[in-house]
Coordinates of C-alpha atoms in Angstrom, one line a residue:
Chain J
M238 CA 15.1 -58.9 -6.7
R239 CA 17.3 -59.7 -3.7
F240 CA 21.0 -58.8 -3.1
E241 CA 23.4 -60.1 -0.5
G242 CA 27.0 -59.1 -0.1
T243 CA 29.7 -57.5 1.9
A244 CA 29.5 -53.7 2.5
H245 CA 32.2 -51.3 1.4
R246 CA 31.4 -48.0 3.2
Y247 CA 32.7 -44.5 2.2
G248 CA 31.9 -40.9 3.2
R249 CA 30.0 -38.0 1.6
D250 CA 30.3 -36.2 -1.7
I251 CA 31.9 -39.2 -3.5
D252 CA 32.3 -37.6 -6.9
T253 CA 32.4 -39.1 -10.3
D254 CA 36.0 -38.1 -10.8
V255 CA 37.1 -40.5 -8.0
I256 CA 34.6 -43.1 -9.1
I257 CA 36.2 -43.2 -12.5
P258 CA 39.0 -40.6 -13.1
A259 CA 38.9 -38.7 -16.4
R260 CA 42.3 -40.1 -17.4
Y261 CA 40.4 -43.3 -18.3
L262 CA 37.6 -41.7 -20.1
N263 CA 39.3 -42.1 -23.5
T264 CA 37.5 -45.5 -23.5
S265 CA 33.9 -46.6 -23.0
D266 CA 34.8 -50.3 -22.5
P267 CA 33.0 -51.4 -19.3
D268 CA 35.7 -53.9 -18.1
E269 CA 38.5 -51.3 -18.6
L270 CA 36.5 -48.8 -16.7
A271 CA 35.7 -51.3 -13.9
A272 CA 39.5 -52.0 -13.5
H273 CA 39.9 -48.4 -12.2
C274 CA 36.7 -48.0 -10.2
L275 CA 37.3 -45.7 -7.1
E276 CA 41.0 -46.0 -7.4
D277 CA 41.8 -42.4 -6.4
L278 CA 39.6 -42.9 -3.2
D279 CA 40.6 -46.5 -2.3
S280 CA 43.3 -48.1 -4.5
E281 CA 42.5 -51.5 -3.0
F282 CA 38.7 -51.3 -3.8
V283 CA 39.0 -53.2 -7.1
S284 CA 40.9 -56.1 -5.5
K285 CA 38.6 -56.2 -2.5
V286 CA 35.2 -56.1 -4.1
Q287 CA 33.5 -59.4 -4.8
P288 CA 30.6 -60.0 -7.2
G289 CA 27.4 -59.1 -5.4
D290 CA 28.9 -56.7 -2.9
I291 CA 27.2 -53.5 -1.8
L292 CA 28.6 -50.0 -1.9
V293 CA 27.5 -47.8 1.0
A294 CA 28.1 -44.0 1.2
E295 CA 26.8 -40.9 2.9
E296 CA 25.3 -37.8 1.3
N297 CA 25.5 -36.7 -2.4
F298 CA 26.9 -39.9 -3.9
G299 CA 28.0 -39.4 -7.5
C300 CA 28.2 -35.6 -7.6
G301 CA 30.0 -33.9 -10.4
S302 CA 30.2 -34.9 -14.0
S303 CA 27.4 -36.6 -16.0
R304 CA 29.7 -39.4 -17.1
E305 CA 27.7 -42.6 -17.4
H306 CA 31.1 -44.3 -17.1
A307 CA 30.6 -44.0 -13.3
P308 CA 27.6 -46.3 -12.8
I309 CA 29.0 -48.5 -15.6
A310 CA 32.4 -48.9 -13.7
I311 CA 30.6 -49.6 -10.4
K312 CA 28.3 -52.2 -11.9
H313 CA 31.1 -54.0 -13.9
A314 CA 33.4 -54.0 -10.9
G315 CA 30.8 -56.4 -9.4
V316 CA 28.8 -54.1 -7.2
A317 CA 25.2 -55.3 -6.9
A318 CA 23.7 -52.2 -5.4
V319 CA 24.5 -48.8 -3.9
V320 CA 23.0 -47.6 -0.6
A321 CA 23.5 -43.9 0.2
K322 CA 22.0 -41.1 2.3
S323 CA 21.4 -39.2 -0.9
F324 CA 22.4 -39.3 -4.5
A325 CA 23.4 -36.5 -6.9
R326 CA 20.7 -36.1 -9.5
I327 CA 22.5 -37.0 -12.7
F328 CA 24.0 -40.1 -11.1
Y329 CA 20.6 -41.0 -9.8
R330 CA 19.2 -40.9 -13.4
N331 CA 22.2 -42.7 -14.9
A332 CA 22.0 -45.5 -12.3
I333 CA 18.3 -46.1 -13.1
N334 CA 19.0 -45.8 -16.9
T335 CA 21.9 -48.3 -16.8
G336 CA 20.3 -50.8 -14.4
L337 CA 22.4 -50.2 -11.3
P338 CA 20.1 -50.6 -8.3
I339 CA 20.3 -47.7 -5.9
F340 CA 18.6 -47.2 -2.5
E341 CA 18.3 -44.1 -0.4
S342 CA 18.3 -44.7 3.4
P343 CA 20.2 -42.4 5.8
E344 CA 19.4 -44.8 8.7
A345 CA 20.7 -47.9 6.9
V346 CA 23.9 -46.0 6.0
D347 CA 24.4 -45.1 9.7
G348 CA 23.9 -48.7 10.7
I349 CA 26.3 -50.4 8.3
R350 CA 30.1 -50.6 8.6
S351 CA 32.6 -51.8 6.1
G352 CA 32.8 -55.6 6.2
D353 CA 29.2 -56.1 7.4
R354 CA 27.1 -58.6 5.4
V355 CA 24.1 -56.8 4.0
A356 CA 20.9 -58.1 2.3
I357 CA 18.5 -56.0 0.2
D358 CA 15.0 -57.1 -0.7
A359 CA 14.4 -54.7 -3.6
D360 CA 10.8 -55.5 -4.0
A361 CA 9.9 -54.9 -0.4
G362 CA 12.4 -52.1 -0.2
V363 CA 14.0 -53.6 3.0
I364 CA 17.7 -53.3 3.8
T365 CA 19.0 -55.7 6.5
N366 CA 22.4 -55.7 8.2
L367 CA 22.9 -59.5 8.6
T368 CA 25.9 -58.9 10.9
T369 CA 24.0 -56.8 13.4
G370 CA 20.4 -58.0 12.6
E371 CA 19.1 -54.5 12.2
S372 CA 16.9 -53.7 9.2
W373 CA 15.5 -50.5 7.6
N374 CA 13.0 -49.5 4.9
A375 CA 14.5 -47.7 1.9
Q376 CA 12.7 -44.8 0.1
P377 CA 10.5 -46.5 -2.6
F378 CA 10.9 -45.4 -6.2
P379 CA 8.1 -43.3 -7.6
P380 CA 5.8 -45.5 -9.9
F381 CA 7.1 -44.0 -13.1
I382 CA 10.7 -44.9 -12.2
R383 CA 9.7 -48.4 -11.2
E384 CA 8.1 -48.8 -14.6
I385 CA 11.4 -47.9 -16.3
I386 CA 13.3 -50.4 -14.1
E387 CA 10.7 -53.1 -14.6
R388 CA 11.0 -52.8 -18.4
G389 CA 14.8 -53.2 -18.1
G390 CA 16.1 -49.6 -18.2
L391 CA 15.4 -46.6 -20.3
V392 CA 16.5 -48.0 -23.7
A393 CA 14.1 -50.9 -23.4
Y394 CA 11.4 -48.5 -22.3
A395 CA 12.2 -46.3 -25.4
R396 CA 12.3 -49.3 -27.7
E397 CA 8.8 -50.1 -26.7
K398 CA 7.7 -46.5 -27.2
V399 CA 9.1 -46.1 -30.7
S400 CA 7.7 -49.5 -31.8
R401 CA 4.2 -48.2 -31.0
R402 CA 4.6 -45.3 -33.3
Chain C
M1181 CA -6.1 -19.2 -14.3
P1182 CA -3.2 -21.5 -13.9
R1183 CA -1.3 -21.3 -10.6
P1184 CA 1.5 -18.7 -10.3
M1185 CA 4.6 -20.4 -11.7
T1186 CA 8.4 -19.9 -11.8
I1187 CA 10.2 -19.4 -15.1
T1188 CA 11.3 -23.0 -14.9
E1189 CA 7.8 -24.4 -14.2
K1190 CA 6.5 -22.3 -17.2
I1191 CA 9.1 -23.6 -19.6
L1192 CA 8.5 -27.2 -18.5
A1193 CA 4.7 -26.9 -18.6
A1194 CA 4.8 -25.4 -22.2
H1195 CA 7.0 -28.3 -23.4
A1196 CA 4.9 -30.9 -21.7
G1197 CA 1.7 -29.5 -23.3
L1198 CA 0.3 -28.6 -19.9
D1199 CA -1.3 -25.4 -18.6
E1200 CA 0.5 -25.8 -15.3
V1201 CA 2.9 -28.0 -13.4
V1202 CA 3.9 -28.3 -9.7
P1203 CA 7.3 -29.3 -8.2
G1204 CA 7.6 -33.0 -7.9
Q1205 CA 5.3 -33.8 -10.8
L1206 CA 6.8 -36.1 -13.5
V1207 CA 6.4 -34.7 -16.9
N1208 CA 7.3 -35.8 -20.4
C1209 CA 8.8 -32.9 -22.4
R1210 CA 9.4 -32.1 -26.0
L1211 CA 13.1 -31.2 -26.4
D1212 CA 14.6 -28.4 -28.5
L1213 CA 18.1 -29.7 -28.5
V1214 CA 20.1 -32.8 -27.4
L1215 CA 23.9 -32.4 -26.9
A1216 CA 26.8 -34.8 -26.5
N1217 CA 30.6 -34.6 -26.6
D1218 CA 33.4 -37.0 -27.5
V1219 CA 33.4 -38.6 -24.0
T1220 CA 29.6 -39.1 -23.7
A1221 CA 28.5 -39.5 -27.3
P1222 CA 30.2 -42.8 -27.9
I1223 CA 28.1 -44.5 -25.2
A1224 CA 25.0 -42.6 -26.4
I1225 CA 25.6 -43.9 -29.9
K1226 CA 25.9 -47.5 -28.7
E1227 CA 22.7 -47.1 -26.7
F1228 CA 21.0 -45.4 -29.7
R1229 CA 21.7 -48.5 -31.8
K1230 CA 19.8 -50.6 -29.3
I1231 CA 16.6 -48.6 -29.5
G1232 CA 15.5 -49.8 -32.9
V1233 CA 15.3 -46.6 -34.9
E1234 CA 17.4 -46.0 -37.9
R1235 CA 17.4 -42.2 -37.8
V1236 CA 17.6 -39.6 -35.1
W1237 CA 14.4 -37.7 -34.5
D1238 CA 15.7 -34.4 -36.0
P1239 CA 19.2 -34.0 -37.4
E1240 CA 19.0 -30.2 -36.9
R1241 CA 18.3 -30.6 -33.2
I1242 CA 21.3 -32.6 -32.2
A1243 CA 24.6 -31.1 -31.4
L1244 CA 27.8 -33.2 -31.3
V1245 CA 30.8 -31.3 -30.1
P1246 CA 34.1 -33.2 -29.8
D1247 CA 35.8 -30.9 -27.3
H1248 CA 37.1 -32.9 -24.3
Y1249 CA 40.1 -34.8 -25.6
T1250 CA 40.5 -33.0 -28.9
P1251 CA 42.5 -32.4 -30.9
N1252 CA 42.8 -36.1 -30.2
K1253 CA 45.3 -36.7 -27.4
D1254 CA 45.9 -40.4 -28.0
I1255 CA 44.8 -43.4 -30.1
K1256 CA 41.9 -44.3 -27.8
S1257 CA 40.5 -40.8 -27.8
A1258 CA 41.0 -40.6 -31.6
E1259 CA 38.8 -43.8 -31.9
Q1260 CA 36.1 -42.1 -29.7
A1261 CA 36.2 -39.0 -31.8
K1262 CA 36.0 -41.0 -35.0
M1263 CA 32.9 -42.9 -33.8
V1264 CA 31.2 -39.5 -33.2
R1265 CA 32.3 -38.1 -36.6
E1266 CA 31.0 -41.2 -38.5
F1267 CA 27.7 -41.1 -36.6
A1268 CA 27.3 -37.4 -37.4
R1269 CA 27.9 -38.1 -41.2
E1270 CA 25.6 -41.1 -41.2
Q1271 CA 22.8 -39.1 -39.6
D1272 CA 23.5 -35.8 -41.4
I1273 CA 23.8 -34.0 -38.0
T1274 CA 23.8 -30.3 -38.8
H1275 CA 25.5 -29.2 -35.6
Y1276 CA 28.6 -31.3 -35.7
Y1277 CA 31.7 -29.3 -35.1
E1278 CA 35.0 -30.6 -36.5
I1279 CA 38.4 -29.5 -35.2
G1280 CA 38.9 -26.1 -36.6
C1281 CA 35.3 -25.0 -36.0
M1282 CA 35.0 -26.8 -32.6
G1283 CA 34.9 -24.9 -29.3
V1284 CA 34.1 -25.8 -25.7
E1285 CA 30.5 -26.8 -26.1
H1286 CA 28.9 -24.5 -23.6
A1287 CA 30.6 -21.5 -25.0
L1288 CA 30.2 -22.6 -28.6
L1289 CA 26.4 -23.3 -28.8
P1290 CA 25.2 -20.0 -27.3
E1291 CA 27.7 -18.1 -29.4
Q1292 CA 26.5 -19.9 -32.6
G1293 CA 22.8 -19.2 -31.8
V1294 CA 22.1 -22.9 -31.5
V1295 CA 20.5 -22.5 -28.0
V1296 CA 17.8 -19.8 -27.6
P1297 CA 15.6 -18.5 -24.8
G1298 CA 12.7 -20.7 -23.8
D1299 CA 14.3 -23.9 -24.9
V1300 CA 14.3 -27.3 -23.1
I1301 CA 17.7 -28.8 -23.6
I1302 CA 19.4 -31.9 -22.4
G1303 CA 23.1 -32.5 -22.7
A1304 CA 25.3 -35.4 -21.9
D1305 CA 27.6 -33.1 -20.0
S1306 CA 26.9 -31.8 -16.5
H1307 CA 27.6 -28.2 -17.4
T1308 CA 24.7 -28.1 -19.8
C1309 CA 23.0 -25.9 -17.1
T1310 CA 25.1 -23.0 -18.6
Y1311 CA 22.3 -22.2 -21.1
G1312 CA 20.0 -21.1 -18.3
A1313 CA 21.8 -17.8 -18.7
L1314 CA 19.7 -17.3 -21.9
G1315 CA 16.4 -18.0 -20.1
A1316 CA 16.3 -21.6 -21.2
F1317 CA 15.7 -24.8 -19.1
A1318 CA 18.9 -26.8 -19.7
T1319 CA 20.2 -29.8 -17.7
G1320 CA 22.9 -32.3 -17.7
V1321 CA 22.1 -36.0 -18.2
G1322 CA 23.9 -39.2 -18.9
S1323 CA 24.5 -40.9 -22.3
T1324 CA 21.5 -43.1 -22.1
D1325 CA 19.1 -40.2 -21.6
A1326 CA 20.8 -38.4 -24.5
A1327 CA 20.4 -41.5 -26.7
V1328 CA 16.7 -41.7 -26.0
G1329 CA 16.4 -38.0 -26.6
M1330 CA 18.2 -38.3 -29.9
A1331 CA 15.8 -41.1 -30.9
T1332 CA 12.5 -39.6 -29.6
G1333 CA 13.0 -35.9 -29.2
E1334 CA 11.5 -36.3 -25.7
A1335 CA 12.7 -36.7 -22.1
W1336 CA 11.0 -37.1 -18.7
F1337 CA 11.7 -34.8 -15.8
K1338 CA 10.6 -34.4 -12.3
V1339 CA 9.6 -30.7 -12.1
P1340 CA 12.2 -29.2 -9.7
A1341 CA 11.3 -26.8 -6.9
S1342 CA 13.1 -23.5 -7.3
L1343 CA 15.6 -21.7 -5.1
K1344 CA 15.7 -17.9 -5.7
F1345 CA 19.0 -16.0 -5.3
V1346 CA 18.4 -12.2 -5.2
V1347 CA 21.7 -10.4 -5.6
E1348 CA 21.5 -6.7 -5.1
G1349 CA 24.0 -3.9 -5.4
E1350 CA 27.3 -3.2 -7.1
L1351 CA 30.2 -5.6 -7.2
A1352 CA 33.6 -4.2 -6.0
P1353 CA 36.4 -3.8 -8.5
W1354 CA 37.9 -7.2 -9.6
V1355 CA 34.9 -9.0 -8.1
S1356 CA 33.2 -11.0 -10.9
A1357 CA 30.4 -13.4 -11.7
K1358 CA 32.8 -16.2 -10.7
D1359 CA 33.1 -14.8 -7.2
V1360 CA 29.3 -14.5 -7.0
I1361 CA 28.7 -18.2 -7.8
L1362 CA 31.6 -19.4 -5.6
H1363 CA 30.1 -17.3 -2.8
V1364 CA 26.7 -19.0 -3.4
I1365 CA 28.2 -22.5 -3.5
G1366 CA 30.3 -21.8 -0.4
M1367 CA 27.1 -20.6 1.3
I1368 CA 24.8 -23.6 0.4
G1369 CA 27.3 -26.4 -0.1
V1370 CA 27.8 -28.9 -3.0
D1371 CA 24.4 -30.4 -2.4
G1372 CA 22.6 -27.3 -1.3
A1373 CA 20.5 -27.2 -4.4
L1374 CA 20.1 -30.9 -4.9
Y1375 CA 17.4 -31.7 -7.4
Q1376 CA 16.4 -28.0 -7.5
A1377 CA 16.4 -25.1 -10.0
M1378 CA 18.5 -22.1 -9.1
E1379 CA 17.0 -18.9 -10.3
F1380 CA 19.3 -15.8 -10.2
T1381 CA 17.8 -12.3 -10.1
G1382 CA 18.4 -8.8 -8.7
S1383 CA 20.3 -5.7 -9.8
T1384 CA 23.7 -7.3 -9.7
I1385 CA 22.7 -10.1 -12.1
S1386 CA 20.9 -7.6 -14.4
A1387 CA 24.2 -5.6 -14.6
L1388 CA 26.2 -8.7 -15.7
D1389 CA 27.0 -9.3 -19.4
M1390 CA 26.1 -12.6 -21.0
D1391 CA 29.6 -14.0 -20.4
G1392 CA 29.2 -13.4 -16.6
R1393 CA 25.7 -14.8 -16.6
M1394 CA 26.9 -18.0 -18.3
T1395 CA 29.6 -18.3 -15.6
I1396 CA 27.0 -18.3 -12.9
C1397 CA 24.5 -20.7 -14.5
N1398 CA 27.5 -23.0 -15.5
M1399 CA 28.3 -23.8 -11.9
A1400 CA 24.7 -24.5 -10.7
I1401 CA 25.6 -28.2 -10.9
E1402 CA 28.4 -27.6 -8.4
A1403 CA 25.7 -26.9 -5.8
G1404 CA 23.9 -30.1 -7.0
G1405 CA 21.3 -28.0 -8.9
K1406 CA 19.3 -29.4 -11.7
S1407 CA 19.5 -26.1 -13.6
G1408 CA 20.4 -22.5 -13.2
I1409 CA 18.3 -19.8 -14.9
I1410 CA 18.2 -16.0 -15.5
A1411 CA 15.2 -14.4 -17.1
V1412 CA 15.5 -12.7 -20.5
D1413 CA 16.1 -9.0 -20.5
D1414 CA 17.6 -6.4 -22.9
T1415 CA 21.1 -7.8 -22.4
T1416 CA 19.9 -11.3 -23.4
R1417 CA 17.9 -9.9 -26.4
E1418 CA 20.9 -8.0 -27.7
Y1419 CA 23.0 -11.2 -27.4
V1420 CA 20.6 -13.5 -29.2
R1421 CA 19.5 -11.1 -31.9
G1422 CA 21.4 -11.7 -35.0
R1423 CA 22.7 -15.1 -33.9
A1424 CA 19.6 -17.1 -32.9
E1425 CA 18.9 -19.7 -35.6
R1426 CA 15.3 -20.2 -34.4
E1427 CA 12.5 -18.1 -33.0
W1428 CA 12.7 -17.7 -29.3
V1429 CA 10.2 -17.6 -26.5
E1430 CA 10.5 -15.4 -23.4
Y1431 CA 9.3 -16.7 -20.0
A1432 CA 9.4 -14.9 -16.7
S1433 CA 8.5 -16.0 -13.2
D1434 CA 5.2 -14.7 -11.8
P1435 CA 5.6 -12.3 -8.9
D1436 CA 3.7 -14.6 -6.6
A1437 CA 5.5 -17.8 -7.8
E1438 CA 6.5 -20.2 -5.0
Y1439 CA 10.1 -20.9 -4.1
A1440 CA 11.5 -23.5 -1.8
R1441 CA 13.8 -20.8 -0.4
V1442 CA 14.8 -17.3 -1.2
F1443 CA 18.4 -16.1 -0.5
E1444 CA 19.1 -12.3 -0.4
I1445 CA 22.7 -11.5 -1.1
D1446 CA 24.4 -8.1 -0.8
A1447 CA 26.8 -7.8 -3.6
A1448 CA 29.0 -5.5 -1.5
A1449 CA 29.6 -8.5 0.9
I1450 CA 31.1 -10.6 -1.9
E1451 CA 34.9 -10.5 -2.2
P1452 CA 37.4 -12.2 -4.5
T1453 CA 36.9 -15.9 -3.6
V1454 CA 38.9 -19.1 -4.1
A1455 CA 37.7 -22.6 -3.6
F1456 CA 40.3 -24.8 -1.9
P1457 CA 40.7 -28.5 -2.7
H1458 CA 38.8 -30.7 -2.9
L1459 CA 35.3 -29.3 -3.2
P1460 CA 33.9 -26.1 -5.0
S1461 CA 32.1 -25.3 -1.7
N1462 CA 35.4 -25.1 0.2
T1463 CA 35.6 -21.3 -0.3
R1464 CA 37.8 -18.7 1.4
P1465 CA 38.5 -15.0 0.6
V1466 CA 41.5 -14.7 -1.7
R1467 CA 43.1 -12.3 0.9
E1468 CA 43.4 -15.3 3.3
A1469 CA 45.0 -17.6 0.7
R1470 CA 48.2 -15.6 -0.2
D1471 CA 50.5 -18.2 1.2
V1472 CA 49.5 -20.8 -1.3
R1473 CA 52.2 -21.1 -4.0
V1474 CA 51.2 -22.6 -7.4
D1475 CA 52.9 -24.4 -10.2
Q1476 CA 50.3 -23.8 -12.9
V1477 CA 47.5 -21.4 -13.7
V1478 CA 44.8 -22.3 -16.2
I1479 CA 42.5 -19.6 -17.7
G1480 CA 39.8 -21.2 -19.9
S1481 CA 36.9 -23.7 -19.8
C1482 CA 33.2 -23.5 -20.2
T1483 CA 33.1 -21.5 -17.0
N1484 CA 35.6 -18.8 -17.8
G1485 CA 37.1 -19.1 -21.3
R1486 CA 35.0 -16.4 -22.9
L1487 CA 36.1 -13.0 -24.3
A1488 CA 35.2 -11.0 -21.2
D1489 CA 37.3 -13.4 -19.2
L1490 CA 40.3 -13.1 -21.5
R1491 CA 40.0 -9.3 -21.4
V1492 CA 40.2 -9.2 -17.7
A1493 CA 43.2 -11.5 -17.6
A1494 CA 45.0 -9.5 -20.3
E1495 CA 44.3 -6.2 -18.4
I1496 CA 46.3 -7.6 -15.5
L1497 CA 49.0 -9.4 -17.5
R1498 CA 49.7 -6.4 -19.8
G1499 CA 53.3 -5.3 -19.4
R1500 CA 53.9 -8.0 -16.8
K1501 CA 55.6 -11.5 -16.8
V1502 CA 54.4 -14.8 -15.6
H1503 CA 56.4 -15.8 -12.4
R1504 CA 59.3 -18.0 -13.3
D1505 CA 58.0 -20.9 -11.2
V1506 CA 54.5 -20.9 -12.9
R1507 CA 53.2 -22.2 -16.1
L1508 CA 50.3 -20.2 -17.4
I1509 CA 48.0 -21.8 -19.9
V1510 CA 45.3 -19.7 -21.6
I1511 CA 42.6 -21.5 -23.6
P1512 CA 40.1 -19.4 -25.5
A1513 CA 36.9 -21.4 -25.5
T1514 CA 35.9 -21.0 -29.1
Q1515 CA 37.5 -20.1 -32.5
Q1516 CA 35.5 -16.9 -32.5
I1517 CA 36.8 -16.0 -29.1
Y1518 CA 40.3 -16.8 -30.2
R1519 CA 40.0 -14.6 -33.2
D1520 CA 38.4 -11.7 -31.3
A1521 CA 41.1 -12.0 -28.7
M1522 CA 43.7 -11.9 -31.4
H1523 CA 42.2 -8.8 -33.1
E1524 CA 42.0 -7.0 -29.7
G1525 CA 45.7 -7.7 -29.1
L1526 CA 45.0 -10.0 -26.1
I1527 CA 46.9 -12.9 -27.6
D1528 CA 50.0 -10.7 -27.9
V1529 CA 49.6 -9.7 -24.2
F1530 CA 49.5 -13.4 -23.2
L1531 CA 52.5 -14.3 -25.3
D1532 CA 54.5 -11.3 -24.1
A1533 CA 53.8 -12.4 -20.5
G1534 CA 55.1 -15.9 -21.2
A1535 CA 51.8 -17.8 -21.4
A1536 CA 51.0 -20.8 -23.6
V1537 CA 47.9 -20.2 -25.7
S1538 CA 46.0 -23.2 -26.8
T1539 CA 43.4 -24.0 -29.4
P1540 CA 39.9 -24.5 -27.9
T1541 CA 39.6 -27.7 -25.8
C1542 CA 38.3 -28.7 -22.3
G1543 CA 41.8 -30.1 -21.9
P1544 CA 43.2 -29.7 -18.4
C1545 CA 39.9 -28.8 -16.7
L1546 CA 39.0 -32.5 -16.5
G1547 CA 42.5 -33.7 -16.5
G1548 CA 42.2 -34.7 -20.1
H1549 CA 45.4 -33.2 -21.6
M1550 CA 47.1 -29.9 -22.3
G1551 CA 48.4 -29.3 -18.7
I1552 CA 48.1 -32.3 -16.5
L1553 CA 49.6 -32.0 -13.0
A1554 CA 52.4 -34.2 -11.6
A1555 CA 52.3 -35.6 -8.0
G1556 CA 52.0 -32.9 -5.4
E1557 CA 51.6 -30.0 -7.9
R1558 CA 49.2 -27.2 -7.4
A1559 CA 47.1 -25.3 -10.0
L1560 CA 44.9 -22.3 -9.7
A1561 CA 42.3 -22.5 -12.4
T1562 CA 39.2 -20.6 -13.7
T1563 CA 37.5 -23.9 -14.2
N1564 CA 34.7 -25.5 -12.2
R1565 CA 35.8 -28.5 -10.2
N1566 CA 38.6 -29.2 -7.8
F1567 CA 37.9 -32.8 -6.9
V1568 CA 40.7 -35.2 -6.0
G1569 CA 42.8 -35.9 -9.1
R1570 CA 40.7 -33.6 -11.3
M1571 CA 43.6 -32.1 -13.2
G1572 CA 46.1 -35.0 -12.9
D1573 CA 47.8 -37.0 -10.2
P1574 CA 45.6 -37.9 -7.2
T1575 CA 47.9 -36.0 -4.9
S1576 CA 47.8 -32.8 -7.0
E1577 CA 45.6 -29.9 -6.0
V1578 CA 43.3 -27.5 -7.9
Y1579 CA 42.1 -24.1 -6.5
L1580 CA 39.2 -22.4 -8.3
A1581 CA 39.0 -18.6 -8.8
S1582 CA 38.1 -15.8 -11.3
P1583 CA 40.2 -14.8 -14.3
A1584 CA 41.4 -11.7 -12.4
V1585 CA 42.7 -13.8 -9.5
A1586 CA 44.2 -16.3 -12.0
A1587 CA 46.1 -13.6 -13.8
A1588 CA 47.4 -12.0 -10.6
T1589 CA 48.4 -15.4 -9.3
A1590 CA 50.3 -16.3 -12.5
V1591 CA 52.4 -13.1 -12.0
A1592 CA 52.8 -13.4 -8.2
G1593 CA 53.6 -17.1 -8.1
H1594 CA 51.2 -17.5 -5.2
I1595 CA 47.4 -16.9 -4.9
A1596 CA 47.0 -13.2 -5.2
L1597 CA 44.7 -10.2 -5.8
P1598 CA 45.3 -7.9 -8.8
E1599 CA 46.0 -5.0 -6.3
D1600 CA 48.9 -7.1 -4.8
L1601 CA 50.9 -6.7 -8.0
G1602 CA 51.6 -3.0 -7.3

């Protein structure tokens, strides 16, 4: 898997309430959620983001609530991948389970600015800033997680498991 | 002999069918309970349908609690609640709680004996970590994890390293469990316990009632923790006896168990604390916050909507009036708490003071309904999060504190200590 897009960079502790405010949680429709993605942090995000773009943030991305609406909103807003210095643990699981690619690399985050073109080679785990020419290695997923991703997310993984019973 | 283990490691090992586990190990665990609410269950149900099973793994081990936007606040939330209700009927879910029986999930399930010591519980709600107060391993997950849990009765975990918080000594008057956990979060930050279990111990913790212990474990997630836990003692046993609907198992950390870090906290150094916008770690002593005027005070939620919380608030509000510039909203977390508060005369105290008392709901805590803030308004709440826009307009503000500080603030019109009321 390879991603290439424009970076949108934000700070630390980006919480699930700003990713998708609770006033929109009376629905689980992905497109409706995507229309309000990050609006309390950056009201222009939804109009700026192009399909394939890359969200970049500092520590503890996705902290707060367990709402899976958060990775769903990000994914359906067109974001191809999230690169952060670290992820809050429930968001980390939810991203894997819903098939939103996420990468941990503090160095890459420090070397990327909003508007830079960024490429990610997910198989090799390499993040490249095409604007500056710098590149970094992301933390690889543990094998067990890679297995879930390769099978297409947790539901596909579970489907296979129950069919063997 | 297995290696010395923490209570968390022991519970996970037992549920994975292993003699021992080490932090970082990936384990597949048998679940005792899977929980979802009216926000997270609809997505879980959609994902459940894709798995290819007709029935849930055990209809007695799934709890569906429509508490966030209920009683339904609008047509969309009514549709969400309807979807959960219909699924519960179709699957004969034993622990489905309709309006009228419903309470805030993390107050309701321990009260009803649905969660017991030694359990492994996942809940599609981040404050599922509350049940650690009963000596269980409980952690918040997303809807997809909950869906797979409902289908298989299993979930995978990375065994967390543990942080140990030893709190010793007596808390000063009006200093509560809420102040202890705000103090801890202020000390280690909102990602200070990222991916780790937070184990609370020491004489201060032992002296807390179950309501206070639940307040502490409830906010483990606000430090990024995977779980919070307090070992079973006589206080726990007295609480679960008579209400537990299953046999329970008691685990305790070995004396030589390994911790990633140990924090020793002197209870006497903890004072009434308030978390300023927009992070729970942004804590200051209440005495330094007296110049903050508020428009609304909320007493309730899975953090502080239990009977002990209402008693403290009523003690301060008795014979006093809510400030004319403040709206006070009191939300007993369950029907039982509401009834007990009524029998003790607490509801009269709230009404006499000029408070609005609501049926149980998460309501304003997450900016759902029942007390949304307008642009630029400020609330002080006994809830758990003060993120941007958490209780309403993105320019509104939420300050987090204990029920005692909340009650005093409602009377004073600005952030205040009970002793300020004179």
